[in-house]
PDB file of C-alpha atoms (C1' of nucleotides) in Angstrom:
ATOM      1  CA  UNK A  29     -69.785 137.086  26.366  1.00 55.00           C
ATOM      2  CA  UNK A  30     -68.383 139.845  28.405  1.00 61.00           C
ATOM      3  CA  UNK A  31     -65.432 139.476  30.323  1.00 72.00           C
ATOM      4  CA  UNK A  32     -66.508 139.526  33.993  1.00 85.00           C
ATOM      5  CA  UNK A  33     -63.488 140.332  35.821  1.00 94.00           C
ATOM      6  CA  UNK A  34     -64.392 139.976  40.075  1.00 97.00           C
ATOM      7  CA  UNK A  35     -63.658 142.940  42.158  1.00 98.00           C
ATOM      8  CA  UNK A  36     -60.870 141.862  44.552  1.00 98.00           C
ATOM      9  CA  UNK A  37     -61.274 143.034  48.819  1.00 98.00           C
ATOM     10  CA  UNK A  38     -59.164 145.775  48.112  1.00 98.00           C
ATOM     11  CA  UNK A  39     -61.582 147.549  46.473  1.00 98.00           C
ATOM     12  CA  UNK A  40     -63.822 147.699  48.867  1.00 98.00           C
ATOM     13  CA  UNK A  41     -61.001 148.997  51.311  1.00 98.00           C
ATOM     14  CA  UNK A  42     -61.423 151.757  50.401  1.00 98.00           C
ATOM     15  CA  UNK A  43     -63.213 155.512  51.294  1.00 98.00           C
ATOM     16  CA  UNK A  44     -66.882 154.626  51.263  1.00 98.00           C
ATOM     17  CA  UNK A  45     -67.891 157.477  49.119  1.00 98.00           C
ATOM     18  CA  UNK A  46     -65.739 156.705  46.426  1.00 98.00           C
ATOM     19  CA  UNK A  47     -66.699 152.765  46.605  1.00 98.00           C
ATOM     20  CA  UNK A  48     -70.170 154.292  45.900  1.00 98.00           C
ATOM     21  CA  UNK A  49     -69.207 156.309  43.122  1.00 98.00           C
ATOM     22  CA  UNK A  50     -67.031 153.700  41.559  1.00 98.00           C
ATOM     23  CA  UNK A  51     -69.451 150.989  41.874  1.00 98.00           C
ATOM     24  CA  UNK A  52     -72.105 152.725  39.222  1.00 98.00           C
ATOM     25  CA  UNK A  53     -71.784 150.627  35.823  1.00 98.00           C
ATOM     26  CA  UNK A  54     -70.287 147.430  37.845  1.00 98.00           C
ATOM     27  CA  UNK A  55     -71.570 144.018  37.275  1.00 98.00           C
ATOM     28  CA  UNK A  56     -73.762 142.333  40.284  1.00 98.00           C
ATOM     29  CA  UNK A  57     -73.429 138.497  40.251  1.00 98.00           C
ATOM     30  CA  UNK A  58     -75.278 135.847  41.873  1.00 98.00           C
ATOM     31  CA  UNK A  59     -75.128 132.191  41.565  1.00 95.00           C
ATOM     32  CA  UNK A  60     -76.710 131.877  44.789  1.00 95.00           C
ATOM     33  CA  UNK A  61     -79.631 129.918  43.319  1.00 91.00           C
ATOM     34  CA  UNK A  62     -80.553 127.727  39.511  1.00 90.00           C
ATOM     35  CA  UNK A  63     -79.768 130.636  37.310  1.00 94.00           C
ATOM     36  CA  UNK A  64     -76.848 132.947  37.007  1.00 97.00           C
ATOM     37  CA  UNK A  65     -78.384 136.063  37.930  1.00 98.00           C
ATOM     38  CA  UNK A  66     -76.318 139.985  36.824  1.00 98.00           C
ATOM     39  CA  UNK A  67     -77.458 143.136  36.636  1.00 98.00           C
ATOM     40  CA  UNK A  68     -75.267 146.880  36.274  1.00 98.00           C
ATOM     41  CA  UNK A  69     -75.428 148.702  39.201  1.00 98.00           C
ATOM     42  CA  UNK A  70     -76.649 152.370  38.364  1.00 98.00           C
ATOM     43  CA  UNK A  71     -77.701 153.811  41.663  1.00 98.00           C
ATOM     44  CA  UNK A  72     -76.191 153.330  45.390  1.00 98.00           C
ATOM     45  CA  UNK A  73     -75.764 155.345  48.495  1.00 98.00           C
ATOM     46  CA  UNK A  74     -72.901 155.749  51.121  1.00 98.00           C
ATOM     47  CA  UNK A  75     -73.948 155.088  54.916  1.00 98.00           C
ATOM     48  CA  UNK A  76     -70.037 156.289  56.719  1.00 98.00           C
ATOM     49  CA  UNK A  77     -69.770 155.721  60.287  1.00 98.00           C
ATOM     50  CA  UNK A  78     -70.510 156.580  63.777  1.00 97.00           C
ATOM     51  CA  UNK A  79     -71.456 160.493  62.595  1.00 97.00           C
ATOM     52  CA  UNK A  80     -73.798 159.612  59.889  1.00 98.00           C
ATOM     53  CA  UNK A  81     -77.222 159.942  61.815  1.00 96.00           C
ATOM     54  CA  UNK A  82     -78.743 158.003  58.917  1.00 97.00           C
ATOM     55  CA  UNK A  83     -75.730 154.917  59.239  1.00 98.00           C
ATOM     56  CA  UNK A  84     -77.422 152.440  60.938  1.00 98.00           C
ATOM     57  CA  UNK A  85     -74.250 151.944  63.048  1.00 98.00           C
ATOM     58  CA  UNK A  86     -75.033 155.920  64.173  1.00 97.00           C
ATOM     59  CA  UNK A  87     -76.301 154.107  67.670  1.00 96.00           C
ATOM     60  CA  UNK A  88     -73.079 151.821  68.094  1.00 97.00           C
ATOM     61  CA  UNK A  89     -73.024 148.037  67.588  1.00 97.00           C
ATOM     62  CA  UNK A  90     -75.883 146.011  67.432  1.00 97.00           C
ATOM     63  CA  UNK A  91     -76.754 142.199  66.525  1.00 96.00           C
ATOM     64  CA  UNK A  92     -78.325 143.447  63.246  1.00 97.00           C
ATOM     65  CA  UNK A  93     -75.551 146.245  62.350  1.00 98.00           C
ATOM     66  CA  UNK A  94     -72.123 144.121  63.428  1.00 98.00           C
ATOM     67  CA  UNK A  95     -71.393 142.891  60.072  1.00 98.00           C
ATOM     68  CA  UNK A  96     -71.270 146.743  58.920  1.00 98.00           C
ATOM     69  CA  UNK A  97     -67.869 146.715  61.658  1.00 98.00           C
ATOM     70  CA  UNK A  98     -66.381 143.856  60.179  1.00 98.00           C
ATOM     71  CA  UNK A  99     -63.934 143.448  57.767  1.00 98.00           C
ATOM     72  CA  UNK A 100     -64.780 144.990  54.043  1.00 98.00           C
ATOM     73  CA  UNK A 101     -65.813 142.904  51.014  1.00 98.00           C
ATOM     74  CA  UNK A 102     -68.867 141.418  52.552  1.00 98.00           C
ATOM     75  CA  UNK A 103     -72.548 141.805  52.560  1.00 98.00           C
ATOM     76  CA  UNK A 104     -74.636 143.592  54.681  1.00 98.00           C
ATOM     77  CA  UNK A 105     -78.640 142.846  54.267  1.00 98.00           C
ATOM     78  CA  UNK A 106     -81.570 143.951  56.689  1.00 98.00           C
ATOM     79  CA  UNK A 107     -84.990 143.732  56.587  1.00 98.00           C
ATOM     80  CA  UNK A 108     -86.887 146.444  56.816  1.00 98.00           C
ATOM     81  CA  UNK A 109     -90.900 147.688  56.693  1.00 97.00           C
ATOM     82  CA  UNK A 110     -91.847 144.059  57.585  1.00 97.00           C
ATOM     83  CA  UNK A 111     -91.384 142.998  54.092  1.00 97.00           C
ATOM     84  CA  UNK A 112     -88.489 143.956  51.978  1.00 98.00           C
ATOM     85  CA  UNK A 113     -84.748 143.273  52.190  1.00 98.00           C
ATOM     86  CA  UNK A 114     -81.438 145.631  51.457  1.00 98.00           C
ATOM     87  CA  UNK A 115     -78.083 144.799  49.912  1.00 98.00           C
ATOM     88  CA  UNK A 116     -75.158 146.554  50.966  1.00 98.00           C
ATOM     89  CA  UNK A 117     -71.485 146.051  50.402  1.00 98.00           C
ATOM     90  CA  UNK A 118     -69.190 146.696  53.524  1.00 98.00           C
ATOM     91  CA  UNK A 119     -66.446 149.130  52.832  1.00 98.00           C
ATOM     92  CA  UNK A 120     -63.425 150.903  54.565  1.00 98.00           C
ATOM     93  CA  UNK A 121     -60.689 148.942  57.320  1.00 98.00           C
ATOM     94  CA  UNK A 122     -62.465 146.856  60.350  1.00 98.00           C
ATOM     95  CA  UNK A 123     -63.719 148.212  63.716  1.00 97.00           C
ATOM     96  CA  UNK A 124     -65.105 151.417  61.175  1.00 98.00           C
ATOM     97  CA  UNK A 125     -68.727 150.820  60.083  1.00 98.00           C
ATOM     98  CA  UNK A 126     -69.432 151.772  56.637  1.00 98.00           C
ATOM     99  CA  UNK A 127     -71.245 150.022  53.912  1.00 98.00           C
ATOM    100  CA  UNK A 128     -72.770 151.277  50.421  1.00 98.00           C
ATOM    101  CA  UNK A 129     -76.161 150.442  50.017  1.00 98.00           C
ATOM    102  CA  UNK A 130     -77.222 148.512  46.038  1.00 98.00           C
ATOM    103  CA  UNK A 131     -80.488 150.544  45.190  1.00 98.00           C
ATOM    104  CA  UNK A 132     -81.088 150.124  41.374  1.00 98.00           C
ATOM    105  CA  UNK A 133     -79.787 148.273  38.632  1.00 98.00           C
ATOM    106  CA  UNK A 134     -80.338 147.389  34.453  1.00 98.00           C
ATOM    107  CA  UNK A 135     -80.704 143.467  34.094  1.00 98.00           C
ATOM    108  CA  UNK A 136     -78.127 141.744  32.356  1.00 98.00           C
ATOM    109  CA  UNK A 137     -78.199 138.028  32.488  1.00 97.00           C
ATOM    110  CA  UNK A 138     -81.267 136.204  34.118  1.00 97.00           C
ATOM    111  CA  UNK A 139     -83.688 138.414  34.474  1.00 95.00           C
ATOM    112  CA  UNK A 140     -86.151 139.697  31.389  1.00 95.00           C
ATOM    113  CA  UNK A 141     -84.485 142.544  30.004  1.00 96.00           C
ATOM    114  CA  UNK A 142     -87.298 144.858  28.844  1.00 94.00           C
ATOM    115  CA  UNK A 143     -90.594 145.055  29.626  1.00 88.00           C
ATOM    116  CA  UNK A 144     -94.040 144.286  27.714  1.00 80.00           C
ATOM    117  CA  UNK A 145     -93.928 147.819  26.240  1.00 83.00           C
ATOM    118  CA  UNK A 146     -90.256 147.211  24.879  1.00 90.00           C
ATOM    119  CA  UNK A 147     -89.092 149.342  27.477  1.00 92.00           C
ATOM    120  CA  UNK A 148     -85.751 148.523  29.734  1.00 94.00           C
ATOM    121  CA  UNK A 149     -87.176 146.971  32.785  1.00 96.00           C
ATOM    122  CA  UNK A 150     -87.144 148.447  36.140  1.00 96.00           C
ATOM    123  CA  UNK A 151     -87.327 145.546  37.716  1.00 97.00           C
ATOM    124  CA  UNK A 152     -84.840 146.061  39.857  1.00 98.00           C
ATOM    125  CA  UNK A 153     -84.850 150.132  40.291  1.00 97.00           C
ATOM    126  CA  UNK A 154     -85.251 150.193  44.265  1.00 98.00           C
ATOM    127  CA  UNK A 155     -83.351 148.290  46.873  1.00 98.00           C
ATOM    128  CA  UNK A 156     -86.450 146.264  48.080  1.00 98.00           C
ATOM    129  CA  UNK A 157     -87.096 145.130  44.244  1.00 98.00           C
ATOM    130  CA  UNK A 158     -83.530 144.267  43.743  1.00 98.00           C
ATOM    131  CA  UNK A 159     -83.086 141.604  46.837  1.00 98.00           C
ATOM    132  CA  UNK A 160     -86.302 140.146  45.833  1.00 98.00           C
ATOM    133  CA  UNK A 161     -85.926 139.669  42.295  1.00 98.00           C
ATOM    134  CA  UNK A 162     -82.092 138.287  43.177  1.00 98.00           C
ATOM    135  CA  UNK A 163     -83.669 136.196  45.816  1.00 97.00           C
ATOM    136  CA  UNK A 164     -81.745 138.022  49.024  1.00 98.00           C
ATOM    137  CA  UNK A 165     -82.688 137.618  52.314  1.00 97.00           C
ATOM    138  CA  UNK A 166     -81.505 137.734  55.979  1.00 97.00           C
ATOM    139  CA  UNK A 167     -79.569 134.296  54.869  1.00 96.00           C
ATOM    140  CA  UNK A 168     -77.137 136.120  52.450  1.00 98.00           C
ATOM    141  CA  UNK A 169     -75.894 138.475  55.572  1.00 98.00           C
ATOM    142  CA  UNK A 170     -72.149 138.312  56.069  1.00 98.00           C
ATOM    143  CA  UNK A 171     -71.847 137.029  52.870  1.00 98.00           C
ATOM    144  CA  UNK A 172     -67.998 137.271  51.406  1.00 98.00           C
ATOM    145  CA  UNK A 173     -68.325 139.506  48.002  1.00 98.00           C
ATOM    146  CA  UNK A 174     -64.749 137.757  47.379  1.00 97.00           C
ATOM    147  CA  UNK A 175     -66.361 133.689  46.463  1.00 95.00           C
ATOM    148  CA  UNK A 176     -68.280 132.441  43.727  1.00 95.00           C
ATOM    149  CA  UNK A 177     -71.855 132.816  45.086  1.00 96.00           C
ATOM    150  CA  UNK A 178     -72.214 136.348  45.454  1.00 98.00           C
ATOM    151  CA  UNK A 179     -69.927 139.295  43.819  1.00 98.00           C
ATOM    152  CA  UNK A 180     -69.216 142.178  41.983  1.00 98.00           C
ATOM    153  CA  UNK A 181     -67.238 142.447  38.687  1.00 98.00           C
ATOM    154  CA  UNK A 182     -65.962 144.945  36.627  1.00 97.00           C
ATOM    155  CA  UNK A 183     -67.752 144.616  32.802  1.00 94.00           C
ATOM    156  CA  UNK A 184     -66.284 147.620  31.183  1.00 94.00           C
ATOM    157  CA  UNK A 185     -69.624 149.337  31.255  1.00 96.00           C
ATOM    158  CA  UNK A 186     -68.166 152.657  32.420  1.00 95.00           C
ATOM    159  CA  UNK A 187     -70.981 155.211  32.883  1.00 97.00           C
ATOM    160  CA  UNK A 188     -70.662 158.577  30.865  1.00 97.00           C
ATOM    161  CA  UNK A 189     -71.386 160.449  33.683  1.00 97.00           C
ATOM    162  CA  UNK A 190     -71.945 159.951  37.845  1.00 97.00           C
ATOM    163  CA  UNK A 191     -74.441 162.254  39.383  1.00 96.00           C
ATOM    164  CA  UNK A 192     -75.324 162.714  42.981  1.00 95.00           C
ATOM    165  CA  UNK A 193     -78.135 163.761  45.016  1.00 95.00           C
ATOM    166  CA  UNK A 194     -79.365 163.640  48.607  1.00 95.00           C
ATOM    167  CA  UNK A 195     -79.967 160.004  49.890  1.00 96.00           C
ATOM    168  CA  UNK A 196     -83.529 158.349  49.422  1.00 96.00           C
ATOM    169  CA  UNK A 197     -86.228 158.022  52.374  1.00 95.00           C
ATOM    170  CA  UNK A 198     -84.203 159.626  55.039  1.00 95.00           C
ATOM    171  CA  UNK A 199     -85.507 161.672  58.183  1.00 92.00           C
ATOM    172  CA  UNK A 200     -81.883 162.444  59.178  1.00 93.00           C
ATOM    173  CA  UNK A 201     -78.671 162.957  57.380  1.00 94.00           C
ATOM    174  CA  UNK A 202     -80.870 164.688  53.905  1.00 92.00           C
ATOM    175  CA  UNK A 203     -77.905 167.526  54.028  1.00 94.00           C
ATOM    176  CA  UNK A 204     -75.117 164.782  52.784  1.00 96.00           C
ATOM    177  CA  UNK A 205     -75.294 164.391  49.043  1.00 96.00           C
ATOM    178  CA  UNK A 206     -74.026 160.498  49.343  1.00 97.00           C
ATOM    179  CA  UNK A 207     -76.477 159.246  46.523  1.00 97.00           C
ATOM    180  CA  UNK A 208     -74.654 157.794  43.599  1.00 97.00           C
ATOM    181  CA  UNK A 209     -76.247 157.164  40.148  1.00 97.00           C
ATOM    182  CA  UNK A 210     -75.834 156.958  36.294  1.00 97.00           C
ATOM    183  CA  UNK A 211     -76.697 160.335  34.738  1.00 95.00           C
ATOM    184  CA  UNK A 212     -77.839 158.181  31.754  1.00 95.00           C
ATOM    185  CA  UNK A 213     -79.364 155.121  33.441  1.00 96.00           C
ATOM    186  CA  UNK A 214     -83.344 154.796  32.973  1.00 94.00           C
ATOM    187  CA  UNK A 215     -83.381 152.168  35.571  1.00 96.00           C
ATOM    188  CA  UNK A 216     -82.580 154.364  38.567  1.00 97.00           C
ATOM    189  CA  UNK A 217     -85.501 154.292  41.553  1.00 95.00           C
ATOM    190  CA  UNK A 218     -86.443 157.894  41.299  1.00 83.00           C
ATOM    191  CA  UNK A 219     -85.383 160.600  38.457  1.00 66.00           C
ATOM    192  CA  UNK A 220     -82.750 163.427  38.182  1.00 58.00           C
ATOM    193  CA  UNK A 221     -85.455 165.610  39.131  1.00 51.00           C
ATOM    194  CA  UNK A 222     -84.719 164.169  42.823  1.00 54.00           C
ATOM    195  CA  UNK A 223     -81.887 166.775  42.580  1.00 50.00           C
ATOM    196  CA  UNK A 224     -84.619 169.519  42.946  1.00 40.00           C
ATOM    197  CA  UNK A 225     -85.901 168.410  46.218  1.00 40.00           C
ATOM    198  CA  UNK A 226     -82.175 169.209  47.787  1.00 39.00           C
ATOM    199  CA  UNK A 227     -82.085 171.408  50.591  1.00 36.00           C
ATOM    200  CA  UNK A 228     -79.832 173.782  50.172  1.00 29.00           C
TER     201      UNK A 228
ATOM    202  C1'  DT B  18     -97.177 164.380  38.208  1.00 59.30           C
ATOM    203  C1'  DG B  19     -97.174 164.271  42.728  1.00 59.30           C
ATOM    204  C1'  DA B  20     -99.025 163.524  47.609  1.00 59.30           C
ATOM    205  C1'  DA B  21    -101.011 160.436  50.736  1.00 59.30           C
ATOM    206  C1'  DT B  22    -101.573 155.879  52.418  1.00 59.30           C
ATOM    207  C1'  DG B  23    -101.655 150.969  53.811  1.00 59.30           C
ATOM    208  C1'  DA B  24     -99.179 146.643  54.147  1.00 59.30           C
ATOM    209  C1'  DT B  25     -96.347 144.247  57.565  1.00 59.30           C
ATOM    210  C1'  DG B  26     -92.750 142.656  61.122  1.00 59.30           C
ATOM    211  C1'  DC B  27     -88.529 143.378  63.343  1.00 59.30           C
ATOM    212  C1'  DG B  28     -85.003 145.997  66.103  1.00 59.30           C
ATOM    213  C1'  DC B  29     -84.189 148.911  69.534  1.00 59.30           C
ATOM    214  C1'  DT B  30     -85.425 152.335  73.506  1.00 59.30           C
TER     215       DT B  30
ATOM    216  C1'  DG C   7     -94.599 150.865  71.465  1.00 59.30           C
ATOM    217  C1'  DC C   8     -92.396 153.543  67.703  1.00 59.30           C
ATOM    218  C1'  DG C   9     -89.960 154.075  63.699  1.00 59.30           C
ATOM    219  C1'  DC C  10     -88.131 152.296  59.649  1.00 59.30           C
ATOM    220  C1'  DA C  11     -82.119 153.104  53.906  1.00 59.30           C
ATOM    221  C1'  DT C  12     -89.824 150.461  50.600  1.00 59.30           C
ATOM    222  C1'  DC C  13     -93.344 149.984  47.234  1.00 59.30           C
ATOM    223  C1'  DA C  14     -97.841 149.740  44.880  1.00 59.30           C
ATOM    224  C1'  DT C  15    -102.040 151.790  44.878  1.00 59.30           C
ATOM    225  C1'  DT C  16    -105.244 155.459  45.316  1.00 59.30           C
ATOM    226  C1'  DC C  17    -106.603 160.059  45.023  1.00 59.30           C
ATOM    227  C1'  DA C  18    -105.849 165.037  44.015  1.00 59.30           C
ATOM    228  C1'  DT C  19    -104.316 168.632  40.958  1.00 59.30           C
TER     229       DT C  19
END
DNA sequence: TGAATGATGCGCT
DNA sequence: GCGCATCATTCAT
């Protein structure tokens, strides 16, 4: 059994963009419901602040966004195209609104890990997959990434190499390259070749 | 292999 | 009312 080691608050304390980056191999753990749920995170994206015009918090603070200006080490999930959920983890000191957004990950412990072809499931490669195959909703919002329910842990599954793109699904913000994901995953939601589509 | 599209409901202007 | 940090399906190339 691997040793599952939780991330402490400190590590989420941190410059968003390298919370992103360091998050790719990571172990996301949920005990939220009857099974122990965990997955390794392979793919996330950085959302930093007032001057990201794809942050949600780009507009100021809202009823929906005010857990993003909180304190780090907690969740932040929205719904979104009337029927999907997101998972983000807050980041950076309170009163600045930043989170990292979960987007793909391999199954671990829980979930079926391949698929009826003997392939690695992509069950959860996309962030609308993910909450709904960990069973997140607007209930899990504000969540503390610190307790037992919901967290992240470090399972010395360090990724051979982090690349970055543009973020996914954007109308604004496509010049910042704030996409995270394992250069080796097969899990991620869309492939390397999303590299292409950069502008320059 | 990729582009277009519909589903579906909430937050915010 | 419009747009949205999505996804599965359908259709074109």
């Amino acid at each position: 059994m691997d040793l599952l080691k939780t991330l402490p608050r400190s590590f989420y304390d941190r410059s968003t963009l390298d919370v992103a980056r360091d998050l790719i191999g990571k172990r996301l753990c949920c005990h939220l419901h009857d099974n122990f749920l965990s997955a390794r995170i392979v793919e996330t994206e950085a959302y930093i602040g007032r001057e990201d015009e794809a942050c949600h918090a780009a507009t100021g603070r809202t009823n929906r966004n005010q857990v993003m200006f909180g304190p780090p080490g907690y969740t932040y999930v929205y719904f979104i195209y009337g029927m999907y959920h997101c998972l983000n983890v807050v980041t950076e000191r309170e009163g600045f609104p930043a989170a990292v957004l979960i987007r793909a990950a391999e199954p671990r412990e829980g979930f079926g890990l391949t698929n009826e072809a003997g392939m690695i499931s992509r069950a959860l490669s996309g962030p609308g997959k993910l909450c709904r195959e960990f069973g997140l909703t607007l209930e899990h919002n504000g969540l503390s990434l610190t307790g037992s329910k919901l967290f992240v842990a470090d399972a010395n599954e360090i990724p051979r190499a982090v690349s970055r793109s543009a973020r996914v699904g954007l109308s604004k913000g496509n010049d910042k390259q704030w996409r995270f994901f394992d250069a080796d995953s097969q899990t991620v939601s869309k492939g390397p070749s999303y590299e292409r589509d950069l502008p320059k």
